[in-house]
XYZ file of C-alpha atoms in Angstrom:
730
model
C 10.230 -10.369 21.393
C 9.815 -11.963 24.957
C 6.251 -11.849 26.722
C 4.764 -10.374 29.641
C 2.277 -11.788 31.800
C -0.599 -12.808 31.312
C -3.619 -9.777 30.970
C -7.280 -10.404 33.202
C -8.801 -8.261 30.443
C -8.467 -10.205 27.080
C -11.286 -9.313 25.369
C -11.689 -12.969 23.856
C -13.571 -14.088 27.074
C -16.583 -11.996 25.846
C -15.924 -13.569 21.750
C -16.054 -17.625 23.108
C -19.226 -16.808 25.113
C -20.477 -15.964 21.833
C -19.115 -19.478 19.949
C -16.308 -17.003 17.824
C -13.914 -19.075 15.988
C -10.615 -18.361 18.293
C -7.278 -20.457 17.803
C -7.784 -22.739 20.369
C -6.736 -21.098 23.871
C -7.354 -24.452 25.465
C -4.308 -26.082 23.243
C -2.243 -22.902 25.265
C -2.984 -23.842 28.841
C -2.474 -27.182 28.242
C 1.779 -26.699 27.065
C 2.086 -23.919 29.387
C 1.553 -27.398 32.580
C 2.963 -29.071 30.045
C 5.998 -27.062 29.866
C 6.754 -26.953 33.986
C 6.973 -31.033 33.699
C 9.691 -30.776 31.550
C 10.710 -32.131 28.528
C 10.220 -35.809 29.401
C 9.963 -37.862 26.358
C 6.661 -39.656 26.254
C 6.245 -42.630 22.998
C 8.822 -39.710 21.773
C 7.473 -36.992 22.427
C 8.234 -34.764 24.604
C 4.695 -33.650 27.101
C 4.456 -29.886 25.406
C 4.323 -30.671 23.028
C 2.131 -33.552 21.740
C -1.064 -30.401 21.645
C 1.728 -28.671 18.649
C 1.141 -32.284 17.315
C -1.694 -32.928 17.076
C -2.880 -29.451 15.504
C -0.041 -29.979 13.608
C -0.742 -33.257 11.867
C -4.611 -32.240 11.458
C -3.674 -29.948 8.851
C -0.405 -32.052 7.711
C -0.803 -35.526 8.216
C 2.332 -36.353 7.024
C 4.427 -34.553 9.093
C 8.246 -35.065 10.428
C 7.888 -35.281 13.970
C 11.446 -35.740 14.409
C 12.743 -32.555 13.628
C 10.132 -30.563 15.769
C 11.137 -32.998 18.869
C 14.289 -31.602 17.756
C 13.827 -27.730 18.038
C 11.157 -27.770 21.194
C 14.490 -29.551 22.805
C 17.067 -26.835 22.118
C 15.055 -24.052 22.947
C 13.852 -26.112 26.308
C 17.271 -26.130 27.525
C 18.328 -22.826 26.378
C 15.967 -20.991 27.909
C 15.603 -23.365 31.184
C 15.590 -20.586 34.220
C 14.305 -17.854 32.055
C 11.538 -16.605 33.519
C 7.736 -14.166 32.051
C 7.123 -11.438 33.839
C 3.917 -13.450 35.019
C 6.492 -16.216 36.637
C 5.531 -18.844 33.790
C 8.666 -21.054 32.476
C 10.259 -18.923 29.571
C 9.434 -21.730 26.485
C 5.865 -21.107 27.259
C 6.411 -18.235 24.322
C 7.829 -20.039 21.795
C 4.978 -22.759 22.292
C 2.135 -20.409 21.642
C 3.763 -19.371 18.969
C 4.166 -22.683 17.381
C 0.433 -23.387 18.694
C -0.741 -20.020 16.570
C 1.122 -21.002 13.884
C 0.140 -24.876 14.010
C -3.649 -23.912 14.424
C -3.055 -21.745 11.001
C -2.073 -25.082 9.026
C 2.347 -23.982 8.722
C 4.410 -26.130 7.841
C 7.027 -27.789 10.134
C 10.145 -25.729 8.655
C 8.008 -22.758 10.237
C 7.154 -24.331 12.794
C 10.961 -25.128 14.073
C 12.007 -21.803 13.329
C 8.881 -20.378 15.202
C 9.797 -23.194 18.689
C 13.727 -21.097 17.668
C 12.574 -17.919 17.078
C 13.835 -16.319 20.767
C 17.135 -18.957 20.947
C 19.833 -16.830 18.872
C 18.698 -13.177 20.431
C 17.987 -14.389 24.313
C 20.254 -17.583 25.457
C 23.562 -18.646 23.946
C 22.715 -20.050 21.039
C 24.162 -18.511 17.632
C 22.803 -18.237 14.051
C 25.576 -21.231 12.676
C 24.054 -23.398 15.641
C 20.568 -23.371 14.160
C 22.482 -23.604 10.533
C 23.997 -27.033 11.087
C 21.250 -28.727 13.267
C 18.728 -27.257 11.481
C 19.768 -25.899 7.783
C 20.231 -23.180 6.238
C 16.393 -21.935 5.495
C 16.096 -22.092 8.804
C 18.595 -20.116 10.438
C 17.113 -17.628 7.275
C 12.862 -17.445 9.182
C 14.899 -17.536 13.418
C 17.318 -14.431 11.774
C 14.492 -12.539 10.485
C 12.804 -11.761 13.551
C 15.768 -11.906 15.575
C 15.601 -8.484 16.915
C 19.099 -5.625 16.529
C 20.885 -4.148 19.438
C 19.994 -0.751 20.498
C 23.363 -1.125 22.645
C 24.294 -1.319 18.469
C 21.481 1.114 17.145
C 20.375 3.133 20.340
C 16.966 5.262 19.542
C 16.814 2.779 15.051
C 17.583 -0.515 16.371
C 13.501 -0.251 16.570
C 13.086 0.849 12.613
C 15.628 -1.227 11.791
C 14.427 -4.685 13.153
C 11.315 -3.514 11.344
C 13.694 -2.914 8.281
C 16.389 -6.073 8.119
C 13.025 -8.075 9.108
C 10.927 -6.370 5.313
C 13.596 -7.806 3.450
C 14.030 -10.943 5.155
C 10.300 -10.543 4.568
C 10.657 -10.123 0.673
C 12.595 -12.994 0.587
C 10.666 -15.113 2.794
C 7.064 -14.534 3.473
C 7.796 -17.143 5.847
C 9.371 -14.615 8.796
C 6.520 -11.917 9.346
C 4.508 -15.741 9.942
C 6.573 -15.959 12.832
C 6.567 -12.101 13.319
C 3.184 -11.782 13.656
C 1.907 -15.253 15.357
C 4.972 -13.686 18.352
C 3.063 -10.725 18.584
C -0.250 -11.731 18.804
C 0.875 -14.288 21.863
C 2.653 -11.245 23.144
C -0.221 -8.486 23.089
C -2.503 -11.711 25.164
C 0.135 -11.414 27.806
C 0.454 -7.407 27.929
C -1.413 -6.902 31.384
C 1.491 -6.448 34.228
C 3.592 -4.309 31.912
C 3.243 -0.245 32.609
C 0.187 1.069 30.529
C 2.510 3.294 29.001
C 4.457 0.247 27.666
C 1.596 -1.649 27.363
C 0.797 1.716 25.807
C 3.764 1.688 22.589
C 3.874 -1.420 21.761
C -0.017 -1.788 20.836
C 0.832 1.966 19.325
C 3.494 -0.603 16.627
C 1.965 -2.742 16.376
C -1.164 -0.562 14.871
C 0.527 1.025 12.358
C 2.854 -1.444 11.596
C 1.875 -5.536 11.845
C -1.684 -4.947 11.953
C -1.496 -4.032 7.786
C 1.165 -6.417 7.669
C -1.324 -9.350 9.079
C -3.375 -8.043 6.217
C -1.171 -6.759 3.360
C -0.613 -11.030 4.154
C -4.284 -11.916 3.595
C -3.771 -13.772 7.744
C -6.913 -11.842 8.425
C -7.394 -14.798 11.933
C -4.161 -13.340 13.705
C -5.612 -9.282 13.007
C -8.673 -9.856 13.660
C -8.286 -10.274 17.440
C -4.818 -7.804 17.332
C -7.082 -5.307 15.893
C -9.476 -6.510 19.195
C -6.785 -6.202 21.805
C -5.056 -2.919 20.265
C -8.349 -1.744 20.826
C -9.100 -2.582 24.322
C -5.645 -0.693 24.723
C -5.802 2.299 23.499
C -9.436 3.292 23.436
C -10.854 1.611 26.929
C -14.633 3.571 27.216
C -15.651 2.218 23.149
C -13.832 -0.737 23.711
C -15.773 -1.577 26.777
C -18.815 -0.164 25.275
C -18.844 -2.582 22.372
C -18.644 -5.077 24.444
C -21.761 -4.503 26.528
C -23.568 -4.104 23.240
C -22.118 -7.579 22.371
C -23.073 -8.977 26.019
C -26.295 -7.407 25.572
C -26.707 -9.496 23.037
C -25.368 -12.739 23.327
C -29.079 -14.027 25.395
C -31.132 -13.286 22.993
C -32.385 -14.680 19.686
C -29.810 -14.869 16.985
C -32.119 -13.650 13.515
C -29.097 -14.707 11.805
C -29.888 -18.341 13.121
C -33.035 -18.587 12.138
C -31.628 -16.937 8.776
C -28.738 -19.803 7.703
C -32.037 -22.766 8.758
C -33.691 -21.007 6.136
C -29.873 -20.802 3.558
C -29.267 -24.243 4.033
C -33.045 -25.400 2.903
C -32.618 -22.743 -0.131
C -29.685 -24.417 -1.101
C -30.142 -27.977 -0.488
C -33.661 -27.549 -2.530
C -31.483 -27.001 -5.192
C -29.000 -29.852 -4.598
C -26.280 -27.170 -4.426
C -23.857 -29.338 -0.979
C -23.018 -26.018 0.931
C -22.302 -26.013 4.700
C -23.827 -22.561 5.933
C -22.920 -21.056 9.199
C -23.327 -17.958 11.611
C -19.673 -15.773 11.523
C -19.514 -13.504 14.261
C -17.464 -10.625 14.383
C -15.166 -9.483 16.558
C -14.917 -6.029 18.616
C -13.481 -3.542 16.013
C -16.137 -5.277 13.069
C -18.939 -4.476 15.135
C -17.533 -0.213 16.538
C -16.961 0.244 12.747
C -20.600 -0.783 11.802
C -21.591 0.895 14.680
C -19.972 4.432 13.474
C -21.668 3.774 9.933
C -24.663 2.343 11.090
C -25.690 4.038 14.261
C -28.746 2.192 16.283
C -27.092 -1.652 15.573
C -29.218 -5.084 15.206
C -28.706 -8.065 16.056
C -27.535 -9.225 12.376
C -25.159 -6.670 12.361
C -23.107 -8.373 14.378
C -21.986 -11.286 12.581
C -22.195 -13.003 9.022
C -24.231 -15.654 7.499
C -20.469 -17.191 5.645
C -21.545 -20.372 3.206
C -18.999 -22.269 1.783
C -18.765 -24.485 -1.265
C -16.299 -27.560 -2.718
C -15.284 -24.929 -6.551
C -15.383 -22.363 -7.879
C -18.830 -22.607 -9.814
C -20.613 -23.526 -6.666
C -20.247 -19.858 -4.801
C -21.896 -17.988 -8.236
C -24.112 -21.227 -7.759
C -25.192 -19.868 -4.327
C -25.524 -16.288 -5.472
C -28.169 -17.651 -8.498
C -29.920 -19.332 -5.812
C -30.118 -16.167 -2.396
C -30.561 -14.162 -5.074
C -34.092 -15.472 -6.315
C -35.460 -17.249 -3.216
C -34.302 -13.454 -0.424
C -34.804 -9.990 -1.784
C -30.978 -9.178 -2.523
C -28.993 -5.462 -1.542
C -27.757 -5.100 -5.009
C -25.598 -2.491 -4.354
C -23.480 -4.402 -1.325
C -22.142 -7.591 -4.251
C -18.960 -7.984 -4.745
C -17.156 -10.565 -6.621
C -13.350 -10.713 -4.982
C -13.247 -14.313 -6.818
C -12.610 -13.074 -10.386
C -11.374 -10.015 -9.054
C -9.464 -11.233 -6.032
C -7.993 -8.701 -3.760
C -3.967 -7.697 -3.150
C -3.975 -9.884 -0.032
C -5.405 -13.379 -1.884
C -8.654 -13.259 -0.887
C -11.637 -14.477 -2.723
C -15.122 -14.851 -2.000
C -18.279 -13.452 -3.740
C -19.877 -10.632 -1.598
C -23.950 -9.554 -0.814
C -26.331 -8.494 1.424
C -29.432 -10.395 1.793
C -33.514 -9.941 3.453
C -34.689 -12.133 6.292
C -38.254 -12.818 6.385
C -38.909 -9.760 9.550
C -36.569 -7.076 7.567
C -32.869 -8.551 8.644
C -30.210 -7.316 6.590
C -27.620 -10.158 7.097
C -23.867 -9.476 4.694
C -23.518 -12.978 3.530
C -19.871 -14.442 2.050
C -19.192 -17.756 -0.124
C -16.616 -18.926 -0.891
C -14.890 -22.267 -1.694
C -13.210 -24.695 1.684
C -9.801 -23.538 -0.126
C -10.884 -20.118 -0.360
C -12.030 -19.542 2.991
C -9.154 -21.449 5.026
C -6.779 -18.755 2.548
C -8.933 -15.518 3.264
C -8.396 -17.175 7.632
C -4.793 -17.942 7.080
C -3.535 -15.646 3.977
C 0.234 -16.613 2.990
C 0.155 -19.467 5.488
C -2.371 -21.184 4.483
C 0.133 -21.240 0.728
C 2.506 -23.689 3.305
C 5.463 -23.581 1.603
C 5.172 -21.508 -1.413
C 8.249 -21.972 -2.524
C 9.243 -25.554 -2.388
C 9.129 -26.787 -6.107
C 6.573 -28.262 -7.369
C 6.030 -31.361 -10.345
C 9.869 -31.515 -10.783
C 10.954 -28.192 -10.970
C 14.003 -26.704 -10.081
C 14.291 -24.588 -6.268
C 13.962 -21.621 -6.719
C 17.472 -19.325 -7.299
C 18.430 -16.089 -5.813
C 15.654 -13.974 -4.766
C 12.741 -15.352 -3.988
C 9.440 -13.974 -5.881
C 6.526 -12.769 -3.925
C 3.935 -15.393 -3.208
C 1.017 -13.005 -3.365
C 0.036 -10.794 -5.407
C 3.627 -8.437 -6.777
C 2.864 -5.099 -6.453
C 3.024 -3.728 -1.975
C 5.645 -5.864 -0.964
C 8.292 -4.898 -3.917
C 7.297 -1.406 -3.053
C 8.089 -1.406 0.643
C 11.522 -2.925 -0.455
C 11.999 -0.932 -3.518
C 12.411 2.408 -1.100
C 13.353 0.824 1.536
C 16.975 0.546 -0.251
C 16.889 4.632 -0.997
C 16.206 5.209 2.543
C 18.724 5.058 4.596
C 17.514 8.036 7.527
C 15.897 5.095 10.079
C 13.315 8.620 10.763
C 12.346 8.955 7.910
C 12.698 4.555 6.817
C 9.908 4.254 10.010
C 7.707 7.573 8.578
C 6.924 6.297 5.709
C 6.668 2.677 7.045
C 3.468 3.956 8.901
C 2.949 5.940 5.643
C 2.322 2.979 3.334
C 0.696 1.016 5.365
C -1.215 3.432 6.662
C -3.095 2.855 3.586
C -4.787 -0.541 3.857
C -7.023 -1.167 -0.106
C -4.996 -1.103 -3.087
C -5.943 -0.913 -6.371
C -4.819 -2.180 -9.888
C -4.771 -0.055 -12.722
C -3.833 -1.656 -16.454
C -0.819 0.314 -18.358
C -0.148 0.951 -22.095
C 2.997 1.845 -23.163
C 2.976 4.627 -26.282
C 5.716 2.949 -29.036
C 8.098 5.784 -29.828
C 6.551 5.377 -33.641
C 3.876 7.248 -32.722
C 1.729 3.676 -33.406
C -1.345 2.397 -30.991
C -0.444 2.208 -27.317
C 0.459 -1.614 -26.010
C -0.186 -2.978 -23.183
C 2.221 -2.848 -20.678
C 0.961 -5.159 -17.403
C -0.776 -3.940 -14.828
C 0.778 -2.297 -12.240
C -1.032 -2.021 -7.709
C -0.812 0.862 -6.661
C -2.807 2.202 -2.708
C -5.868 3.848 -3.320
C -5.348 7.193 -3.851
C -2.338 7.123 -6.676
C -1.894 9.325 -9.107
C -0.750 9.558 -12.224
C 2.641 10.668 -10.561
C 2.203 7.262 -9.108
C 1.747 4.669 -11.332
C 4.613 6.343 -13.280
C 7.449 5.955 -10.804
C 5.884 2.934 -9.428
C 6.238 2.389 -13.514
C 9.324 3.953 -14.296
C 11.535 4.112 -11.184
C 13.266 7.722 -11.174
C 12.744 7.740 -15.434
C 8.949 9.268 -14.348
C 11.233 12.480 -14.021
C 10.271 13.392 -17.696
C 6.427 12.321 -17.142
C 4.473 15.236 -18.901
C 0.901 13.721 -19.194
C -1.247 10.769 -19.345
C -4.007 9.710 -21.153
C -6.866 7.687 -18.359
C -9.390 5.176 -19.597
C -8.564 6.904 -23.288
C -8.975 10.477 -22.049
C -5.884 13.005 -21.111
C -5.724 14.257 -17.797
C -3.301 16.621 -15.513
C -0.436 14.051 -12.747
C -2.891 14.977 -9.859
C -5.934 12.463 -10.944
C -6.483 10.045 -8.673
C -6.350 7.220 -10.479
C -9.734 4.006 -9.651
C -9.596 0.977 -9.348
C -9.226 -1.251 -12.881
C -8.387 1.905 -14.980
C -6.531 1.993 -18.416
C -3.638 3.954 -17.981
C -1.137 5.703 -20.435
C 1.996 8.064 -19.875
C 3.087 10.339 -22.482
C 6.938 11.417 -21.352
C 8.758 13.511 -22.742
C 11.147 12.030 -24.906
C 14.320 14.585 -25.359
C 13.887 13.304 -21.328
C 13.753 16.889 -20.523
C 10.711 17.237 -18.325
C 11.121 16.811 -14.321
C 9.234 16.681 -11.112
C 7.608 19.718 -9.965
C 7.089 20.899 -6.156
C 3.277 20.664 -6.123
C 4.049 17.034 -7.436
C 4.324 16.539 -3.239
C 0.890 17.532 -3.577
C -0.682 15.485 -4.904
C 1.018 11.860 -4.760
C 1.068 8.743 -1.617
C 3.457 6.879 -2.433
C 6.742 6.999 -0.555
C 8.481 5.892 -3.353
C 7.507 8.299 -5.586
C 8.113 10.882 -2.653
C 11.566 10.131 -2.308
C 12.128 10.283 -5.427
C 10.784 13.266 -6.374
C 12.870 15.165 -3.040
C 15.185 13.897 -4.186
C 15.334 14.836 -7.464
C 14.577 18.891 -6.088
C 17.175 18.725 -2.950
C 20.239 19.517 -4.997
C 21.350 20.178 -9.431
C 23.763 17.213 -9.331
C 21.043 14.856 -7.539
C 18.178 16.057 -10.767
C 20.692 16.445 -13.172
C 20.811 20.164 -14.099
C 24.175 21.169 -14.809
C 25.937 23.552 -13.086
C 27.986 25.725 -14.816
C 32.130 26.599 -13.322
C 31.707 29.253 -10.776
C 33.947 31.636 -12.602
C 33.764 35.650 -12.173
C 30.783 38.269 -13.143
C 26.882 36.593 -14.810
C 27.294 33.713 -15.942
C 26.511 31.556 -19.201
C 24.457 28.290 -17.933
C 23.535 25.713 -20.688
C 19.246 25.271 -19.987
C 18.350 22.557 -17.388
C 17.276 19.478 -19.221
C 14.680 19.491 -15.924
C 12.210 22.902 -15.220
C 10.604 23.582 -12.253
C 7.225 23.785 -13.112
C 6.067 25.790 -10.857
C 1.823 25.216 -12.120
C 1.473 21.410 -13.086
C -0.906 21.504 -15.756
C -0.431 18.891 -18.906
C 2.472 20.840 -20.858
C 5.248 22.546 -18.672
C 7.620 21.906 -20.843
C 11.101 22.923 -20.962
C 12.666 24.445 -24.249
C 15.091 22.116 -25.792
C 18.387 22.319 -24.464
C 20.280 24.041 -25.799
C 18.747 26.940 -25.271
C 21.767 29.484 -23.458
C 20.410 31.733 -20.906
C 22.000 33.693 -18.416
C 22.153 33.905 -14.471
C 23.508 36.847 -12.539
C 24.524 34.096 -9.857
C 27.912 33.002 -10.613
C 27.632 29.093 -10.664
C 24.018 28.305 -10.846
C 22.302 26.087 -11.969
C 19.150 27.640 -14.985
C 15.347 25.617 -15.580
C 12.712 27.793 -16.364
C 9.536 27.236 -15.076
C 6.258 25.463 -16.509
C 3.962 27.810 -15.716
C 4.275 30.270 -17.457
C 7.163 28.752 -20.701
C 9.385 31.815 -21.579
C 10.625 32.166 -24.832
C 12.665 34.644 -26.285
C 11.702 37.568 -26.431
C 9.643 38.083 -23.567
C 10.680 39.713 -20.937
C 12.014 37.619 -17.104
C 12.562 37.342 -14.471
C 14.622 34.419 -12.132
C 14.261 33.529 -8.909
C 16.796 31.236 -6.581
C 14.708 27.867 -5.378
C 16.133 24.822 -3.188
C 19.782 23.735 -5.425
C 21.097 27.068 -6.096
C 18.576 26.382 -8.978
C 17.350 29.770 -10.576
C 14.130 28.940 -11.764
C 12.883 31.444 -15.066
C 10.236 33.096 -15.127
C 7.882 35.710 -17.694
C 8.133 38.645 -15.790
C 4.109 38.891 -15.917
C 3.909 35.802 -14.299
C 1.068 35.132 -11.321
C 3.994 33.044 -9.772
C 6.482 35.949 -10.152
C 3.700 38.211 -7.554
C 3.785 35.249 -5.500
C 7.178 34.690 -5.283
C 7.403 39.424 -4.571
C 4.868 39.263 -2.018
C 7.515 36.454 0.249
C 9.605 38.154 0.089
C 11.805 36.513 -2.276
C 14.624 38.242 -4.060
C 13.979 38.063 -7.173
C 17.314 36.681 -9.621
C 18.879 38.761 -13.166
C 18.343 36.891 -16.170
C 18.441 37.339 -20.022
C 18.365 35.835 -22.909
C 22.062 34.838 -24.608
C 22.603 36.257 -27.142
C 20.620 39.415 -29.306
C 19.555 36.859 -31.704
C 17.493 34.464 -30.094
C 15.039 33.650 -33.731
C 17.993 30.085 -34.035
C 16.890 28.305 -30.936
C 14.122 25.959 -30.789
C 11.254 26.178 -27.946
C 8.540 24.465 -26.267
C 5.258 27.185 -25.137
C 2.173 26.222 -24.283
C -1.398 28.368 -25.897
C -3.893 28.695 -25.300
C -7.394 28.862 -27.613
C -10.813 30.877 -26.389
C -12.863 30.518 -29.560
C -16.482 29.547 -30.165
C -17.557 25.553 -30.924
C -18.414 24.432 -33.644
C -17.486 21.097 -36.521
C -13.659 20.356 -37.464
C -12.619 23.413 -35.259
C -9.373 20.988 -33.500
C -8.533 19.805 -37.905
C -8.194 23.520 -38.586
C -6.675 24.696 -35.457
C -4.076 21.575 -35.794
C -3.848 21.874 -39.598
C -2.778 26.263 -39.225
C -0.370 24.658 -36.351
C 0.983 22.868 -38.777
C 1.096 24.806 -41.478
C 3.767 27.050 -39.315
C 6.745 23.732 -38.622
C 5.354 23.056 -35.034
C 4.365 19.825 -33.641
C 1.468 19.722 -31.721
C 2.977 17.680 -28.025
C 0.453 17.415 -26.566
C -3.489 18.998 -27.675
C -6.454 18.429 -24.406
C -10.433 20.249 -25.122
C -12.747 21.429 -22.127
C -16.167 20.583 -22.985
C -17.854 23.958 -24.418
C -19.652 26.366 -22.045
C -21.921 28.143 -23.360
C -21.052 27.250 -26.897
C -17.489 28.092 -26.372
C -14.419 26.172 -25.883
C -11.218 26.641 -25.021
C -7.481 24.759 -26.336
C -4.906 24.069 -25.229
C -1.428 22.970 -26.488
C 1.800 21.966 -26.438
C 4.167 22.441 -29.259
C 7.062 22.818 -30.049
C 8.249 25.655 -33.110
C 11.474 25.079 -34.275
C 11.752 28.392 -34.269
C 11.669 30.770 -31.243
C 11.107 34.009 -33.592
C 7.998 31.936 -35.542
C 5.997 32.215 -32.609
C 3.919 35.789 -33.215
C 3.160 34.195 -36.720
C 2.377 30.740 -35.123
C 0.060 32.898 -32.735
C -1.492 35.299 -36.417
C -2.121 31.403 -37.983
C -4.096 30.455 -34.959
C -6.301 33.702 -34.644
C -7.426 33.813 -38.136
C -8.999 30.217 -37.543
C -12.646 30.257 -37.700
C -14.540 30.631 -34.666
C -11.371 31.771 -32.934
C -11.449 34.549 -30.254
C -7.761 35.090 -28.902
C -4.703 33.326 -28.931
C -3.196 33.057 -25.617
C -0.426 31.941 -23.968
C 0.129 29.838 -20.977
C -1.104 31.867 -18.349
C -4.016 32.404 -15.112
C -6.434 34.552 -17.202
C -6.362 36.460 -20.136
C -4.016 39.415 -20.365
C -4.569 39.443 -23.584
C -2.179 43.194 -25.240
C 0.305 42.124 -22.123
C 0.181 38.569 -22.949
C 0.629 38.257 -27.000
C 4.150 39.543 -28.431
């Protein structure tokens, strides 16, 4: 955690010239000079701590500074004699980290831990001493940000340190607050490091720390970290963006004039509001330039309107849309529907008298504090309120449940450091989150009931939702309804969608390898990979090894080589024989073979044999790749006594009551409809897809004949790629 030397190319200089709000760097210089004077107290407060104390009292007037003083004295004496690479006393680093957190409004416990955050790692101070002197809470925070030793962990030290930190953050988000402030100061002072080390630290900051700052809502830290990383990893683009910002620095700001007009409009309406021009940071300007091409002065900032109450936000919105021309497509309401990181605000855009378009943010003062400082603005989110008892055991996520609980869940099942590190970066790279409202389908067939909301990364599919909702029980998911309509499991969900997951009642379904093509969450990906890895983990029941062909009970979970709905297995009691001793057997969901189909098999990962119909297109594909077939056959001469599931396609001319007539024909044959889908009519033709459970496999031919006899139906086929009418009919 040791910070390095001051970087003379710090991009904050240009931002200050434009009046951008920065964490007070003058305060950092002041505490640096004070640190050189030593710990001598003045009026009971060390010189170096004076500015931190003043800022802290600004947010917390009743703060107890005695604890901070004791923490500073321990940190100063422990780090005495240690120097940073810039030659400054090392104590300037924990002081700077503490000032950053104090500026954001952190409470005393967090500041105490930030003063001590490097003592256990870099000095002789132990965690037991910290616990005895400052209590278990401070000790937990210090331990959470303490690195693991490379001597003990080797190359896995960095990923395992982040794993440890995430677990600690799951119990107390203040751990990550300290880590983010620590990384910000280190990034500010990275200039004397070798370029390759600067790049390595900047990449980890970009891939892990900045997304975590976004998820915790700490925009003030996120924005500056983005600028510092931008300057290191993309120096040419950074220089171009900085030149553009400086080019407009001496010109009249069009947003300033528009802000005066907005103040006048709101004052006339009797709305007490503060209207500010909020400059964009460099990365934000760069993104706008990429999106819009040519920039104007109005693109370098946004209007910020601060009011006292939530209702005033909507009053301001009404006045702006009445007195100015709004850009309707830019309106977003994050007050009624807050973001997953606590962020609340109204977003809109208005057109000024000269045609300039000004993006406008409307929020209360409290919303603004949370928007800037995120979870840090909550103070101690775990403090008992209204006489409530202190929380016991694992603490709840003070942000909306979602991303943090997901991270904690899949990291528990990922012991390999490299897999964890890769999965962590992939998960954090998904920088938007959606909320999906789940409805659970009761087993008695009655109407679905509300099952609660779940948070997912943007781009997540029904498969991701299934594993988020049900864990590894999602292996049995066979379909979904999105907003009341049947949908494939590959369907990408949108924010606010209503989702009903369809689960196999007999726990007989299983994930297909194709599911991996459309999952976004590491938890789902890892669970599917574990299931596909082998029969023991997937639940398949292998037989004992022996001589001759093995009569194997069909595995409860089929290897569905086609991920269309209805790729379901026959009952587990049906037996199949494979000419591969010791192999588990399962039926392919792409062609749903049933007796007396001619079948062939192929060995897949984990020693499982997947059984296909001989005419299944997947057979030709696997044969073309040189994969050798495995002999399989139905067990016993008479298979009529076994139940099965099968997917049938009914091709028909579109007419009223066709669906009712087909389902009546199916019911007359004793078959049960597991799921059904109707494609939109095309040229007066329509296709119905049914997944059916037959109590007797021998009844399949008569069922298909009964369906063909329904008026308007001109063909009934087994599920397959295309019509192969005569060959596919039983």
